[in-house]
Amino acid sequence: MFFHIVLERKMQLHPSFFGRSLRKNLVSKLIKDVEGTCSGRHGFVVAITGIESVGKGLVPDGTASAFVTFPVKYQCVVFRPFKGEILEAVVTLVNKMGFFAEAGPVQIFVSKHLIPDDMEFQAGDMPNYTTSDGSVKIQKECEVRLKIIGTRVDATEIFCVGTIKDDFLGVINDPAAVA
Amino acid sequence: MSGEEEENDAELKIGDEFLKAKCLMNCEVSLILEHKYEQLQQVSEDPMNQVSQVFEKSLQYVKRILSRHQLTEFELCVLGNLCPETAEEAVAMVPSLKTKGRAHSDEAIEKMLNDLSLVKRFE
């Protein structure tokens, strides 16, 4: 789910960037450092929408580092998937183990074991899972509603595992496609 | 991962930080991201290079989900704000649901309202 939250970050700026455009430099460095990154706690930072406050700069003791630290509070849009959350995703890859789908920046894997039993894997040019009567088909580019049952975070992304075996989950019927 | 065992979206155990935070609907996200993209377009000629892959993917995703509902962003936001409970109420508030030759069936409207109420649950 997308959230709009306030985060804080200690930005380090070299005095050579001080002057009239200090704030502008701080903000562009913040955007460069933070947009597109991911953390386990907040999820993916999609976009920074505003700066709430810039605190007083802290000059470090000693001469080891000339960088001054500014605490910056900023508002941003984040995408954070949660265990138990139901969301819609676009299928990107289908194989005999299950299928991969993407929801925004997050990748979700749905294992064969969490796909309804009446759907079988069909190999070929366009691998897919189909029901025995051919009425429902899961293949690349189709949209599915799934439930996230687990999340894993590594350094730069969040990876999820999902299921479509519950009520109201599975392929979303697109009336345009049926016609 | 240690904190995650306790998290469960279905039971609203999503951490204090997020319970108090503002949840964004897809239409709101698309408005924010498009606005930002336009701002970048004014500054540079190739905004696509400046935005992260995360931004691009998120924008594409929300646009796709929105287009599937075949509603304009405005209609979606109005429905989201007013939370009508029945299809009849929704059509009364947003008459364009039934005009423009798009004729959403009552069933389709009810389904959209259900989807919206799932999101509203968090607010």
Tab-separated table of C-alpha atoms in Angstrom:
chain	number	residue	atom	x	y	z
A	1	MET	CA	0.000	0.000	0.000
A	2	PHE	CA	1.130	3.534	-0.641
A	3	PHE	CA	1.534	5.829	2.376
A	4	HIS	CA	2.351	9.479	2.820
A	5	ILE	CA	4.704	9.777	5.765
A	6	VAL	CA	7.242	12.082	7.365
A	7	LEU	CA	10.766	10.756	7.648
A	8	GLU	CA	13.891	12.253	9.122
A	9	ARG	CA	17.428	11.971	7.833
A	10	LYS	CA	20.758	13.360	8.919
A	11	MET	CA	22.239	14.935	5.807
A	12	GLN	CA	25.929	15.665	5.555
A	13	LEU	CA	26.977	18.674	3.544
A	14	HIS	CA	30.436	19.995	2.822
A	15	PRO	CA	30.884	23.708	3.614
A	16	SER	CA	31.791	24.363	-0.014
A	17	PHE	CA	28.077	24.041	-0.722
A	18	PHE	CA	27.079	26.658	1.859
A	19	GLY	CA	25.839	30.047	0.836
A	20	ARG	CA	22.636	31.207	-0.778
A	21	SER	CA	21.817	27.825	-2.232
A	22	LEU	CA	22.523	25.846	0.943
A	23	ARG	CA	18.941	24.666	1.314
A	24	LYS	CA	18.620	23.906	-2.379
A	25	ASN	CA	21.806	21.834	-2.249
A	26	LEU	CA	20.605	19.986	0.813
A	27	VAL	CA	17.278	19.185	-0.811
A	28	SER	CA	18.760	17.968	-4.079
A	29	LYS	CA	21.226	15.803	-2.205
A	30	LEU	CA	18.363	14.409	-0.137
A	31	ILE	CA	16.357	13.565	-3.240
A	32	LYS	CA	19.358	11.958	-4.885
A	33	ASP	CA	20.190	9.914	-1.777
A	34	VAL	CA	16.741	8.799	-0.792
A	35	GLU	CA	14.350	8.562	-3.745
A	36	GLY	CA	14.171	5.064	-5.102
A	37	THR	CA	15.757	3.452	-2.055
A	38	CYS	CA	14.169	0.839	0.112
A	39	SER	CA	14.245	-0.002	3.796
A	40	GLY	CA	12.631	-2.805	5.740
A	41	ARG	CA	10.858	-0.388	8.005
A	42	HIS	CA	9.378	2.115	5.545
A	43	GLY	CA	9.408	0.245	2.287
A	44	PHE	CA	10.271	1.906	-1.026
A	45	VAL	CA	10.580	5.680	-1.070
A	46	VAL	CA	8.798	6.519	-4.296
A	47	ALA	CA	8.927	10.302	-4.244
A	48	ILE	CA	9.702	13.113	-1.875
A	49	THR	CA	6.792	15.540	-1.803
A	50	GLY	CA	8.045	18.266	0.506
A	51	ILE	CA	10.482	19.377	3.133
A	52	GLU	CA	9.011	19.910	6.559
A	53	SER	CA	12.023	21.357	8.324
A	54	VAL	CA	15.776	21.657	8.191
A	55	GLY	CA	17.426	21.716	11.599
A	56	LYS	CA	20.529	23.565	12.686
A	57	GLY	CA	23.733	22.216	11.220
A	58	LEU	CA	26.019	20.372	13.583
A	59	VAL	CA	29.712	20.981	13.083
A	60	PRO	CA	31.716	17.885	14.042
A	61	ASP	CA	34.372	17.978	16.772
A	62	GLY	CA	37.944	17.813	15.684
A	63	THR	CA	39.223	18.175	12.168
A	64	ALA	CA	38.699	14.633	10.938
A	65	SER	CA	35.667	15.531	8.863
A	66	ALA	CA	34.625	18.893	7.511
A	67	PHE	CA	31.101	17.716	6.715
A	68	VAL	CA	28.333	19.430	8.648
A	69	THR	CA	25.309	17.375	9.674
A	70	PHE	CA	21.796	18.758	9.113
A	71	PRO	CA	18.740	16.915	10.425
A	72	VAL	CA	16.100	17.139	7.683
A	73	LYS	CA	12.423	16.222	8.098
A	74	TYR	CA	10.688	15.495	4.796
A	75	GLN	CA	7.372	14.179	3.522
A	76	CYS	CA	7.361	11.360	1.030
A	77	VAL	CA	5.259	8.734	-0.683
A	78	VAL	CA	6.364	5.227	0.242
A	79	PHE	CA	5.219	1.818	-0.895
A	80	ARG	CA	5.226	-0.718	1.910
A	81	PRO	CA	3.732	-4.162	1.447
A	82	PHE	CA	2.373	-5.887	4.543
A	83	LYS	CA	1.790	-9.499	5.414
A	84	GLY	CA	-1.910	-10.166	5.029
A	85	GLU	CA	-2.430	-7.284	2.605
A	86	ILE	CA	-4.502	-7.884	-0.492
A	87	LEU	CA	-3.451	-6.067	-3.600
A	88	GLU	CA	-3.444	-6.246	-7.381
A	89	ALA	CA	-0.362	-7.110	-9.354
A	90	VAL	CA	0.693	-7.639	-12.961
A	91	VAL	CA	2.062	-11.075	-13.878
A	92	THR	CA	5.601	-10.869	-15.265
A	93	LEU	CA	6.771	-14.486	-15.468
A	94	VAL	CA	5.088	-17.880	-15.380
A	95	ASN	CA	6.871	-21.184	-14.864
A	96	LYS	CA	6.165	-24.590	-13.406
A	97	MET	CA	7.081	-23.450	-9.888
A	98	GLY	CA	4.446	-20.728	-9.935
A	99	PHE	CA	4.390	-17.157	-11.184
A	100	PHE	CA	6.015	-13.794	-10.500
A	101	ALA	CA	4.012	-10.596	-10.399
A	102	GLU	CA	4.832	-6.945	-9.841
A	103	ALA	CA	2.913	-4.370	-7.823
A	104	GLY	CA	4.628	-1.051	-8.276
A	105	PRO	CA	8.259	-1.507	-7.240
A	106	VAL	CA	7.655	-4.781	-5.416
A	107	GLN	CA	8.030	-8.300	-6.793
A	108	ILE	CA	5.744	-11.036	-5.529
A	109	PHE	CA	6.094	-14.757	-6.069
A	110	VAL	CA	3.068	-17.050	-5.952
A	111	SER	CA	4.040	-20.687	-5.687
A	112	LYS	CA	2.216	-23.460	-7.531
A	113	HIS	CA	1.075	-24.719	-4.131
A	114	LEU	CA	-0.778	-21.487	-3.519
A	115	ILE	CA	-2.560	-21.503	-6.861
A	116	PRO	CA	-5.986	-23.215	-6.831
A	117	ASP	CA	-5.682	-26.965	-7.475
A	118	ASP	CA	-7.888	-26.871	-10.542
A	119	MET	CA	-5.327	-24.777	-12.416
A	120	GLU	CA	-2.640	-26.608	-14.365
A	121	PHE	CA	0.627	-25.326	-15.801
A	122	GLN	CA	0.777	-25.218	-19.595
A	123	ALA	CA	4.235	-24.797	-21.124
A	124	GLY	CA	4.805	-23.200	-24.506
A	125	ASP	CA	5.426	-19.817	-26.097
A	126	MET	CA	3.190	-18.177	-23.542
A	127	PRO	CA	3.414	-20.354	-20.425
A	128	ASN	CA	0.301	-20.095	-18.297
A	129	TYR	CA	-1.893	-21.646	-15.625
A	130	THR	CA	-5.348	-22.598	-16.866
A	131	THR	CA	-8.416	-24.164	-15.354
A	132	SER	CA	-9.515	-27.470	-16.839
A	133	ASP	CA	-12.369	-25.826	-18.740
A	134	GLY	CA	-10.100	-23.055	-20.007
A	135	SER	CA	-12.274	-20.330	-18.474
A	136	VAL	CA	-9.557	-18.755	-16.338
A	137	LYS	CA	-5.999	-18.238	-17.488
A	138	ILE	CA	-2.993	-16.711	-15.741
A	139	GLN	CA	-0.269	-15.567	-18.088
A	140	LYS	CA	2.250	-12.757	-18.515
A	141	GLU	CA	0.710	-9.262	-18.430
A	142	CYS	CA	-2.561	-10.335	-16.882
A	143	GLU	CA	-3.722	-8.745	-13.637
A	144	VAL	CA	-4.305	-10.767	-10.503
A	145	ARG	CA	-5.557	-9.966	-7.041
A	146	LEU	CA	-3.367	-11.718	-4.493
A	147	LYS	CA	-2.726	-11.794	-0.772
A	148	ILE	CA	0.745	-11.263	0.612
A	149	ILE	CA	1.646	-13.982	3.062
A	150	GLY	CA	5.252	-13.076	3.736
A	151	THR	CA	7.849	-10.403	3.057
A	152	ARG	CA	11.638	-10.479	2.944
A	153	VAL	CA	13.875	-7.443	2.915
A	154	ASP	CA	17.403	-7.275	1.580
A	155	ALA	CA	19.668	-4.291	1.097
A	156	THR	CA	17.840	-2.694	-1.781
A	157	GLU	CA	14.442	-4.255	-2.183
A	158	ILE	CA	11.508	-5.989	-0.596
A	159	PHE	CA	10.455	-9.318	-1.968
A	160	CYS	CA	7.082	-10.875	-1.216
A	161	VAL	CA	5.417	-14.238	-1.341
A	162	GLY	CA	1.726	-14.379	-2.055
A	163	THR	CA	-1.282	-16.622	-2.532
A	164	ILE	CA	-4.337	-16.637	-4.764
A	165	LYS	CA	-5.931	-19.590	-3.058
A	166	ASP	CA	-8.408	-17.590	-0.966
A	167	ASP	CA	-11.900	-16.267	-1.769
A	168	PHE	CA	-12.087	-13.378	-4.217
A	169	LEU	CA	-8.445	-13.766	-5.225
A	170	GLY	CA	-7.089	-14.595	-8.648
A	171	VAL	CA	-7.358	-13.199	-12.126
A	172	ILE	CA	-9.254	-9.947	-12.389
A	173	ASN	CA	-11.818	-10.129	-15.147
A	174	ASP	CA	-11.326	-7.399	-17.619
A	175	PRO	CA	-14.603	-6.938	-19.472
A	176	ALA	CA	-12.733	-5.431	-22.417
A	177	ALA	CA	-10.624	-8.548	-22.794
A	178	VAL	CA	-13.569	-10.942	-22.649
A	179	ALA	CA	-15.343	-9.254	-25.575
B	1	MET	CA	12.747	-9.906	9.848
B	2	SER	CA	12.258	-10.129	13.637
B	3	GLY	CA	9.685	-7.375	13.809
B	4	GLU	CA	7.774	-8.744	10.892
B	5	GLU	CA	6.443	-11.862	12.575
B	6	GLU	CA	4.137	-9.633	14.551
B	7	GLU	CA	2.884	-7.723	11.546
B	8	ASN	CA	-0.380	-8.687	9.994
B	9	ASP	CA	-2.221	-6.365	7.721
B	10	ALA	CA	-5.448	-8.313	8.039
B	11	GLU	CA	-5.527	-7.647	11.760
B	12	LEU	CA	-4.326	-4.074	11.356
B	13	LYS	CA	-1.046	-4.846	13.129
B	14	ILE	CA	1.018	-2.678	10.871
B	15	GLY	CA	3.059	-0.694	13.345
B	16	ASP	CA	2.073	2.570	15.035
B	17	GLU	CA	3.916	4.597	12.467
B	18	PHE	CA	1.727	3.355	9.629
B	19	LEU	CA	-1.536	3.229	11.557
B	20	LYS	CA	-1.213	6.948	12.128
B	21	ALA	CA	0.087	7.665	8.641
B	22	LYS	CA	-2.011	8.728	5.725
B	23	CYS	CA	-2.857	5.860	3.377
B	24	LEU	CA	-2.934	6.844	-0.237
B	25	MET	CA	-5.389	5.605	-2.798
B	26	ASN	CA	-4.099	4.780	-6.254
B	27	CYS	CA	-5.725	7.883	-7.714
B	28	GLU	CA	-4.042	10.109	-5.145
B	29	VAL	CA	-0.680	8.508	-5.865
B	30	SER	CA	-1.083	8.993	-9.604
B	31	LEU	CA	-1.897	12.668	-9.065
B	32	ILE	CA	1.176	13.191	-6.882
B	33	LEU	CA	3.549	11.320	-9.188
B	34	GLU	CA	2.217	12.955	-12.370
B	35	HIS	CA	2.561	16.386	-10.778
B	36	LYS	CA	6.153	15.631	-9.817
B	37	TYR	CA	6.881	14.309	-13.296
B	38	GLU	CA	5.490	17.484	-14.852
B	39	GLN	CA	7.638	19.588	-12.545
B	40	LEU	CA	10.695	17.667	-13.726
B	41	GLN	CA	9.635	18.138	-17.336
B	42	GLN	CA	9.734	21.898	-16.846
B	43	VAL	CA	13.257	21.764	-15.501
B	44	SER	CA	14.895	19.302	-17.862
B	45	GLU	CA	14.205	17.861	-21.281
B	46	ASP	CA	14.511	14.246	-20.314
B	47	PRO	CA	12.691	13.704	-17.041
B	48	MET	CA	12.635	9.940	-17.527
B	49	ASN	CA	16.360	9.802	-16.861
B	50	GLN	CA	16.038	11.721	-13.635
B	51	VAL	CA	13.475	9.585	-11.880
B	52	SER	CA	14.301	6.332	-10.189
B	53	GLN	CA	13.047	3.004	-11.442
B	54	VAL	CA	10.904	2.806	-8.318
B	55	PHE	CA	9.135	6.028	-9.337
B	56	GLU	CA	8.601	4.851	-12.900
B	57	LYS	CA	7.279	1.470	-11.878
B	58	SER	CA	4.954	2.983	-9.288
B	59	LEU	CA	3.537	5.483	-11.767
B	60	GLN	CA	2.947	2.826	-14.420
B	61	TYR	CA	1.326	0.553	-11.842
B	62	VAL	CA	-1.188	3.063	-10.516
B	63	LYS	CA	-2.096	4.249	-14.015
B	64	ARG	CA	-2.735	0.679	-15.083
B	65	ILE	CA	-4.914	-0.135	-12.098
B	66	LEU	CA	-6.862	3.087	-12.603
B	67	SER	CA	-7.415	2.496	-16.306
B	68	ARG	CA	-8.862	-0.909	-15.591
B	69	HIS	CA	-11.672	0.647	-13.625
B	70	GLN	CA	-12.420	2.820	-16.642
B	71	LEU	CA	-13.176	5.789	-14.435
B	72	THR	CA	-11.527	9.129	-14.659
B	73	GLU	CA	-9.348	10.044	-11.682
B	74	PHE	CA	-11.862	12.671	-10.671
B	75	GLU	CA	-14.732	10.194	-10.489
B	76	LEU	CA	-12.619	7.778	-8.520
B	77	CYS	CA	-11.634	10.450	-6.011
B	78	VAL	CA	-15.209	11.598	-5.564
B	79	LEU	CA	-16.309	8.048	-4.861
B	80	GLY	CA	-13.390	7.591	-2.515
B	81	ASN	CA	-14.228	10.750	-0.618
B	82	LEU	CA	-17.944	10.175	-0.326
B	83	CYS	CA	-17.973	6.378	0.148
B	84	PRO	CA	-21.436	5.630	-1.243
B	85	GLU	CA	-22.717	2.293	-0.055
B	86	THR	CA	-24.897	1.283	-2.948
B	87	ALA	CA	-24.661	1.563	-6.706
B	88	GLU	CA	-27.735	3.806	-6.690
B	89	GLU	CA	-26.103	6.265	-4.350
B	90	ALA	CA	-22.915	6.241	-6.401
B	91	VAL	CA	-24.749	7.029	-9.629
B	92	ALA	CA	-26.614	9.847	-7.891
B	93	MET	CA	-23.322	11.386	-6.809
B	94	VAL	CA	-21.407	10.716	-9.995
B	95	PRO	CA	-23.974	10.675	-12.814
B	96	SER	CA	-21.235	10.281	-15.421
B	97	LEU	CA	-20.910	6.660	-14.314
B	98	LYS	CA	-23.977	5.882	-16.356
B	99	THR	CA	-23.482	8.281	-19.245
B	100	LYS	CA	-20.813	8.707	-21.898
B	101	GLY	CA	-21.831	5.354	-23.323
B	102	ARG	CA	-19.788	3.540	-20.756
B	103	ALA	CA	-22.824	2.111	-18.986
B	104	HIS	CA	-21.244	0.531	-15.983
B	105	SER	CA	-23.553	-2.173	-14.837
B	106	ASP	CA	-24.810	-1.970	-11.275
B	107	GLU	CA	-22.766	-5.046	-10.507
B	108	ALA	CA	-19.550	-3.438	-11.730
B	109	ILE	CA	-20.287	-0.341	-9.665
B	110	GLU	CA	-20.940	-2.423	-6.542
B	111	LYS	CA	-17.657	-4.206	-7.121
B	112	MET	CA	-15.768	-0.910	-7.376
B	113	LEU	CA	-17.413	0.300	-4.180
B	114	ASN	CA	-16.317	-2.875	-2.436
B	115	ASP	CA	-12.744	-2.357	-3.618
B	116	LEU	CA	-12.809	1.209	-2.339
B	117	SER	CA	-14.217	0.209	1.018
B	118	LEU	CA	-11.351	-2.253	1.466
B	119	VAL	CA	-8.974	0.676	1.270
B	120	LYS	CA	-11.121	2.928	3.414
B	121	ARG	CA	-10.929	0.341	6.178
B	122	PHE	CA	-7.491	1.708	7.077
B	123	GLU	CA	-8.685	5.241	7.527
